[in-house]
Tab-separated table of C-alpha atoms in Angstrom:
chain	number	residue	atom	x	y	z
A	1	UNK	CA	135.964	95.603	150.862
A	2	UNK	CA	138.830	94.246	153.164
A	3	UNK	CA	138.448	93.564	156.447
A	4	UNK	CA	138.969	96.155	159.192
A	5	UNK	CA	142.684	95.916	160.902
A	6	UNK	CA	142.331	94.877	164.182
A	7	UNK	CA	144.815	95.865	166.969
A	8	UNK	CA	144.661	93.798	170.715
A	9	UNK	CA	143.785	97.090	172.496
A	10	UNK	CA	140.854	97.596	170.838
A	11	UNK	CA	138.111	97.356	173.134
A	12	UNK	CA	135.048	95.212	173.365
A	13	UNK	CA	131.986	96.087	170.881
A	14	UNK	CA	128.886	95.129	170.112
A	15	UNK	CA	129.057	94.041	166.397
A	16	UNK	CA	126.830	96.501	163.129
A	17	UNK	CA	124.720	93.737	161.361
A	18	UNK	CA	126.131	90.179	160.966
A	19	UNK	CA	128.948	88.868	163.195
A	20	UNK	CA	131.312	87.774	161.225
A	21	UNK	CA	135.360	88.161	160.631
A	22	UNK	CA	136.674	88.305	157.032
A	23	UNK	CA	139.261	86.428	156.187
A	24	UNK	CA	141.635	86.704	153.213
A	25	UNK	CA	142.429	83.194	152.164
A	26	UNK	CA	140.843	79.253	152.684
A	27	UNK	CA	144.020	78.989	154.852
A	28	UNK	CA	143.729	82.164	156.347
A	29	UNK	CA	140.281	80.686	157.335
A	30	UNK	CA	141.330	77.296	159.059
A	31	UNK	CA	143.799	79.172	161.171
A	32	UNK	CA	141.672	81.345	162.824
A	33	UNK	CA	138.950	78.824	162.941
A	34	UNK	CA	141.541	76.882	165.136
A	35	UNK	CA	142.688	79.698	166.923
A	36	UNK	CA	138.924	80.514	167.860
A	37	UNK	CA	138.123	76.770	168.539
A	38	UNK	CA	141.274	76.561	171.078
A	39	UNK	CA	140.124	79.564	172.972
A	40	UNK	CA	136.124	78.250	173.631
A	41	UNK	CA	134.849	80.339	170.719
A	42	UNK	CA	132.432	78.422	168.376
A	43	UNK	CA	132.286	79.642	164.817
A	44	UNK	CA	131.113	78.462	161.262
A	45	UNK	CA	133.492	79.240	157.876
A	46	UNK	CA	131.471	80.420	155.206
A	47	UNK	CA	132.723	80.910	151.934
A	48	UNK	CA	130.351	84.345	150.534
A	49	UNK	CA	130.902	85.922	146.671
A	50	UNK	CA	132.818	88.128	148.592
A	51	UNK	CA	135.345	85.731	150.051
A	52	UNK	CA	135.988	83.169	153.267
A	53	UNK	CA	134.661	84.654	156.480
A	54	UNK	CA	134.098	82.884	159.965
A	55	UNK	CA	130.559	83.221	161.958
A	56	UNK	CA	130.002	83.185	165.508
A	57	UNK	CA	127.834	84.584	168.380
A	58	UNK	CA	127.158	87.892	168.513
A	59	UNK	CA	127.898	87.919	172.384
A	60	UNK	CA	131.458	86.433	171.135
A	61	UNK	CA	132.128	88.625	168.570
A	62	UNK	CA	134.331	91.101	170.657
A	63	UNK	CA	136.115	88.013	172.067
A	64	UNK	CA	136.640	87.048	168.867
A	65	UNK	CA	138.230	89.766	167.362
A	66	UNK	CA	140.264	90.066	170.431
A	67	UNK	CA	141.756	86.960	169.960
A	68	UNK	CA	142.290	86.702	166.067
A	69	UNK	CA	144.360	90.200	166.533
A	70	UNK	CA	146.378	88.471	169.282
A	71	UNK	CA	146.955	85.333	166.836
A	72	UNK	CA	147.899	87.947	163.853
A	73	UNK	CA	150.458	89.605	166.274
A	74	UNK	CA	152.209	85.883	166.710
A	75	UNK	CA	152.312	84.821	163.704
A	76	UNK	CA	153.174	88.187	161.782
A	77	UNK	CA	155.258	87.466	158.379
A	78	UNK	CA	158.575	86.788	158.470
A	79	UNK	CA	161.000	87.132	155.494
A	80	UNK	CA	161.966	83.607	155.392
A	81	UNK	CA	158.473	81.899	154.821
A	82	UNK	CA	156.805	82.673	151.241
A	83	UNK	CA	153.229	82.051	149.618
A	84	UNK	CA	153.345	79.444	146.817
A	85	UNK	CA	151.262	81.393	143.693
A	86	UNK	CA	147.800	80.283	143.330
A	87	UNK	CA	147.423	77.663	146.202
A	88	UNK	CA	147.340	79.618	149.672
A	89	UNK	CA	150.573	77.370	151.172
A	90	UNK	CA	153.245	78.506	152.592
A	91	UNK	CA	156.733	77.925	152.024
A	92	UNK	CA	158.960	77.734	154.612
A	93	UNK	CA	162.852	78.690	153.405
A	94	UNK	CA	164.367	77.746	156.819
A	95	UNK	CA	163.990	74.357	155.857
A	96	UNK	CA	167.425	75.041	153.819
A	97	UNK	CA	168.744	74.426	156.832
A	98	UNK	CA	167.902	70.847	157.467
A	99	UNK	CA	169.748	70.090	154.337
A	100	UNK	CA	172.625	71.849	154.540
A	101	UNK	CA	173.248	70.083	157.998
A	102	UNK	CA	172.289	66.556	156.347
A	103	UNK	CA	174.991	67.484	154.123
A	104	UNK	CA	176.859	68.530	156.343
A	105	UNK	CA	176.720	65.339	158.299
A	106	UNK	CA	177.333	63.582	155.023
A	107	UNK	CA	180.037	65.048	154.576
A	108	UNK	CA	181.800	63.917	157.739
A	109	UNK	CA	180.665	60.160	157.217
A	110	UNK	CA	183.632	60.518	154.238
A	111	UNK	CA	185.718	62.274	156.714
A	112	UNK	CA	185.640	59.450	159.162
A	113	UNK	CA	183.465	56.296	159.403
A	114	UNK	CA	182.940	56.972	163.566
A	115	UNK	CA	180.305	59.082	162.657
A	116	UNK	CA	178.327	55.800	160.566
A	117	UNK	CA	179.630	53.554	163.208
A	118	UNK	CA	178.295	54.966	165.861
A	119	UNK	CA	174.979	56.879	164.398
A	120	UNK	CA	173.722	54.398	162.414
A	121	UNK	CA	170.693	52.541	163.946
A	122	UNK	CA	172.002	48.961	164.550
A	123	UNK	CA	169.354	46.944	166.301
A	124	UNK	CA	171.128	45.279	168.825
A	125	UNK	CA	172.896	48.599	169.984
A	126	UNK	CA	169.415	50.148	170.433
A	127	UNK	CA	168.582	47.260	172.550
A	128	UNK	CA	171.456	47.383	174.730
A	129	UNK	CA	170.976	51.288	175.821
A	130	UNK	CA	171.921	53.278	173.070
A	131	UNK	CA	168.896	55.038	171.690
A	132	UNK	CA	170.644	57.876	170.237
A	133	UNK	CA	171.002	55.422	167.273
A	134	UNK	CA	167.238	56.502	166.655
A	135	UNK	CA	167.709	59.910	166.180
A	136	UNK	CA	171.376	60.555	164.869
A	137	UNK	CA	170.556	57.655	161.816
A	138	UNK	CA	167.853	59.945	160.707
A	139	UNK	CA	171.067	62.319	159.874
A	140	UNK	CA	173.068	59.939	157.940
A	141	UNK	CA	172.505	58.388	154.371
A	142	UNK	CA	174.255	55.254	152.460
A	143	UNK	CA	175.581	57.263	149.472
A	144	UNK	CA	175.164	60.028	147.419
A	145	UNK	CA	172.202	58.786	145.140
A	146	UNK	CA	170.596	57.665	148.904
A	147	UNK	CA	171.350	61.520	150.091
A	148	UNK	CA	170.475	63.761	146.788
A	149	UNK	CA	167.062	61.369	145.948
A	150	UNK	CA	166.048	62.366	150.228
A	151	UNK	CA	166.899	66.426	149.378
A	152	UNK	CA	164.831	66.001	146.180
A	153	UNK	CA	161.719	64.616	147.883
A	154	UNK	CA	162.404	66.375	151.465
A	155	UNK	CA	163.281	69.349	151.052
A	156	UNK	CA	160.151	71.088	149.278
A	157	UNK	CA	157.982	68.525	151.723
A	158	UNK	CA	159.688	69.469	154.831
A	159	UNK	CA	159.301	73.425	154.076
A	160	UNK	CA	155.031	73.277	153.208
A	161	UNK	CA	155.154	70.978	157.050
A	162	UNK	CA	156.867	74.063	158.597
A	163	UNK	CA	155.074	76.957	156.554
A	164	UNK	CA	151.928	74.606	157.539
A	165	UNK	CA	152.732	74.463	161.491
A	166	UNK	CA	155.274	76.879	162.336
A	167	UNK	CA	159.597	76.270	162.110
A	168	UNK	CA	159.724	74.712	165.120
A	169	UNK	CA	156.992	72.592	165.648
A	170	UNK	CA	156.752	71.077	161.710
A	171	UNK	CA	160.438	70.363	162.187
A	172	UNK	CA	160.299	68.918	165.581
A	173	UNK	CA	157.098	66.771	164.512
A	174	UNK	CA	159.035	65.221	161.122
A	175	UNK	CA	162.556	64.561	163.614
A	176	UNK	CA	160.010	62.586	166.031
A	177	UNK	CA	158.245	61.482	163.443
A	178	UNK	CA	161.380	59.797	161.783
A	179	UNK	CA	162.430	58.461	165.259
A	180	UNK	CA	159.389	56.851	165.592
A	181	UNK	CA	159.114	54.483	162.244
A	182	UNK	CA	162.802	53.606	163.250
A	183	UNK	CA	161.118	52.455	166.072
A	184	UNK	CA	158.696	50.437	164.775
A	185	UNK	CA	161.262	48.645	162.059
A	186	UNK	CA	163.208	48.099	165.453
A	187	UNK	CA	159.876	46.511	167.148
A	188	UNK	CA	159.520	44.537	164.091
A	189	UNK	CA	162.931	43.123	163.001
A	190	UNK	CA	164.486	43.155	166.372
A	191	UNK	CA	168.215	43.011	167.305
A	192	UNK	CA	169.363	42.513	163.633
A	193	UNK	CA	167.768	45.624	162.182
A	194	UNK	CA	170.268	48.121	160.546
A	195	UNK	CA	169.478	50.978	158.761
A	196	UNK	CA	170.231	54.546	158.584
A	197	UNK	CA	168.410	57.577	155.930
A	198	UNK	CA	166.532	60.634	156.439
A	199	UNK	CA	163.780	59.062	154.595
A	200	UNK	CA	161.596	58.588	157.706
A	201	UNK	CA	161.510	61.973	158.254
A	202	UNK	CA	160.394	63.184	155.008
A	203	UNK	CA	157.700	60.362	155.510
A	204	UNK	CA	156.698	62.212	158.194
A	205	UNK	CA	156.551	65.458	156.843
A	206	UNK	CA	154.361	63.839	154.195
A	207	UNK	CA	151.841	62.604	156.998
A	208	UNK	CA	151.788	65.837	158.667
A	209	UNK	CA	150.440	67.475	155.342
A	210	UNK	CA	148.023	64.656	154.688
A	211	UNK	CA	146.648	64.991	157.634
A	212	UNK	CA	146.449	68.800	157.594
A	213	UNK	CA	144.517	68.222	154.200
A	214	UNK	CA	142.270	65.948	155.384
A	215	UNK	CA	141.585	67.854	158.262
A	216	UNK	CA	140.608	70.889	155.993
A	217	UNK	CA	137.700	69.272	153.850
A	218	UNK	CA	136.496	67.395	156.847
A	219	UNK	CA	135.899	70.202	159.373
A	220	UNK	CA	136.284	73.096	157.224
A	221	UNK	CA	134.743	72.230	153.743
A	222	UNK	CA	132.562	69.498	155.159
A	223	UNK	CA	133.242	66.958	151.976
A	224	UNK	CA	133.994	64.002	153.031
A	225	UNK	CA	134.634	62.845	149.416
A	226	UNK	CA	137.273	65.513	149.345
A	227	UNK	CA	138.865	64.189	152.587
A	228	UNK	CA	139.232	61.245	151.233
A	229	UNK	CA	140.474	62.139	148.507
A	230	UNK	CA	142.839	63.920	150.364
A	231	UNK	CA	144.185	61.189	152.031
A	232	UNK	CA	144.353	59.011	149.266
A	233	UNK	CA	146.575	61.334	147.527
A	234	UNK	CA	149.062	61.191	150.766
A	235	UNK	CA	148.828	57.431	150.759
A	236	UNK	CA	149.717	57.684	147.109
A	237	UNK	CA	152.418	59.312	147.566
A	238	UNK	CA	153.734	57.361	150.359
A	239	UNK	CA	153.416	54.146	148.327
A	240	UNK	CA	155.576	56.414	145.319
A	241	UNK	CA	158.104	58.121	147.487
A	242	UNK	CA	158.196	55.663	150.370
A	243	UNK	CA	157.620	52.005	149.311
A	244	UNK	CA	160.677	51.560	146.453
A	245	UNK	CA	162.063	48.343	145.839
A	246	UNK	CA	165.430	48.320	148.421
A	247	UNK	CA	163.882	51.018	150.332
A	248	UNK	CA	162.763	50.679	154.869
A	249	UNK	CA	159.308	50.171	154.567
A	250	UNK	CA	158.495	50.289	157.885
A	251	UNK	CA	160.715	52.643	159.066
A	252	UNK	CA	159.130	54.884	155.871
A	253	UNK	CA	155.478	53.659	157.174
A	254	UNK	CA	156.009	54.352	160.633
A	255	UNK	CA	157.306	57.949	159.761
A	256	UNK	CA	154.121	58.576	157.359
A	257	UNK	CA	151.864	57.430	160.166
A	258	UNK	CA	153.288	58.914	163.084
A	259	UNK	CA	153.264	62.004	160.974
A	260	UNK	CA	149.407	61.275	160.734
A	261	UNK	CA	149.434	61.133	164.446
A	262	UNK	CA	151.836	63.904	165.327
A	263	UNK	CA	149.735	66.507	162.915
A	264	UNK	CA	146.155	65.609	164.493
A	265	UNK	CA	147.527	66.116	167.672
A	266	UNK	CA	149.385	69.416	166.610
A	267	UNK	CA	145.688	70.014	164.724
A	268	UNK	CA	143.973	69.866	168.229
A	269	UNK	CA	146.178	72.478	169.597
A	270	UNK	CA	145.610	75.444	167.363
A	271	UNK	CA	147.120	78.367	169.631
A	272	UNK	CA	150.645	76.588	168.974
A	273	UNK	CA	151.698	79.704	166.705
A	274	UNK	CA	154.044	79.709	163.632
A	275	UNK	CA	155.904	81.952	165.210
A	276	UNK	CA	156.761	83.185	168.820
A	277	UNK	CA	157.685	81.901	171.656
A	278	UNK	CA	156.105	78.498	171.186
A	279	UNK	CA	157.642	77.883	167.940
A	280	UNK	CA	160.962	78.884	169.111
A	281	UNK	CA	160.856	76.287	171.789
A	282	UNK	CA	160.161	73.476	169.768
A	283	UNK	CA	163.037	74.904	167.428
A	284	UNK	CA	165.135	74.204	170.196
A	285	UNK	CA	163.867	70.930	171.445
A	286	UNK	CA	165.002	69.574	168.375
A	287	UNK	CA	168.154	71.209	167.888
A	288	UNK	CA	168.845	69.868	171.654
A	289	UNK	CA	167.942	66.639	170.982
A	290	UNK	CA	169.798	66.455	168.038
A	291	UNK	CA	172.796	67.237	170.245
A	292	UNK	CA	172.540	65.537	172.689
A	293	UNK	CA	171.888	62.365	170.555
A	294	UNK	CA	175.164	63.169	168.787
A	295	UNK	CA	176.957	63.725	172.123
A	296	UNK	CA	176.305	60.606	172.988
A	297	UNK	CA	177.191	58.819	170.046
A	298	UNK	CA	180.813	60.599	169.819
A	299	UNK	CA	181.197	60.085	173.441
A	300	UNK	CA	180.609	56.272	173.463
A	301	UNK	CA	183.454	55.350	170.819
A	302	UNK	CA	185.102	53.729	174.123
A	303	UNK	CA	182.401	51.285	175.041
């Protein structure tokens, strides 16, 4: 039997027999477990003959409900995010977007080399003020091979990290993510450090699912072995994806882990909706600092 449709103005009830809220999907599951969680609300997944359904109090119950309907009104459909047959992700198509503007950006490194010269993250620049270089190198690649091999392995990543946590926060996570293992190859060559690749940001993406994975069997399945597993499988493909001969390792490591770190702390926040005001302000952190890392770079051709 499906569950009943709850609306926010329903009032407060006393629940008929158990106390529970039926859920439609594993995933389905998680989020409102989080969504519960965030709001004080303790409750238990089960997973019944007759599906995934979440436990808790009985004096709760109309809180409960109160607050899933609230987190089902944020994070309605949209058009532009799709279910992936057979495995309960989502898909998010807005992610099209990233790489048309990497190629985009591309594009204009043929045009004219300011935009490599001045984008691309030179050590020493970093050093002496300009830390644009770690964002707007995250938009620039070598060559084509360097550019289509980043689409290939970002772009389906990149859209499960936004279906996963909403637009605007999975994309804002992988940017900052990307920033930050440029960081650490900075910390760790120094001044002499050059690089430039989106490939820190799909290593970020990456982490962000890992962690969202492991999170599942550990607090949700209660497997350890699968969590594990789970992570191993992320590491797996880090060391595959990320760790090439030629390739930034640490900028590629420091994306995958402060994907790892970005994620748990997104994890720990579960009201953050998918969609909503929220994710439409992280949309626009990124897009601003995205600008206003490439303002600076185009404005400091005189220095």
């Amino acid at each position: 039997m499906n569950p009943p449709v709850l609306t926010p103005s329903q009032p407060p009830f006393e629940p008929r027999g158990d106390p529970v809220l039926r859920a439609e999907s594993p995933r389905q599951a998680m989020d409102w477990s989080l969504a519960l969680l965030s709001q004080g609300i303790e409750c238990t997944i089960e997973a019944t003959p007759e599906g995934w359904q979440l436990r808790v109090a009985p004096d709760q119950y109309p809180q409960a409900r109160t607050c899933i309907a609230l987190y089902e009104v944020e994070n309605r459909p949209r058009s532009w995010r799709s279910q992936l047959p057979s495995t309960g992700l989502l898909f998010d198509w807005s992610s099209l977007a990233w790489a048309g503007l990497v190629v985009v950006f591309y594009l204009l490194q043929q045009y004219s080399p300011v935009y490599e010269k001045q984008g691309l993250m030179d050590g020493r620049a970093v050093l002496n003020g300009e830390w644009w270089r770690l964002v707007t190198a995250t938009w620039l690649h070598a060559n084509a091979t360097h550019l289509t091999l980043n689409l290939m392995c970002g772009l389906p990543l990149l859209g499960l990290t936004m279906g996963a946590y909403g637009a605007g926060p999975g994309f804002l996570a992988a940017l900052l993510s990307g920033v930050g293992g440029n960081a650490l190859a900075l910390a760790v060559h120094g001044a002499d450090h050059r690089s430039l690749g989106a490939s820190g940001v799909v290593m970020g993406a990456l982490g962000l699912l890992t962690i969202r994975g492991l999170w599942w069997y550990l607090h949700v399945q209660s497997d350890r072995r699968w969590a594990l597993a789970a992570l191993a499988a992320g590491l797996m493909l880090f060391l595959l994806l990320g760790a090439g001969e030629g390739s930034d390792l640490l900028a590629h490591l420091g994306g995958w882990l402060c994907g790892l770190c970005t994620g748990r702390l997104a994890l720990t926040w579960p009201r953050f909706p998918r969609s909503g005001a929220w994710n439409l302000a992280a949309g626009l952190a990124a897009a601003a600092l995205t600008i206003l890392s490439w303002t600076c770079a185009l404005t400091s051709t005189g220095r």
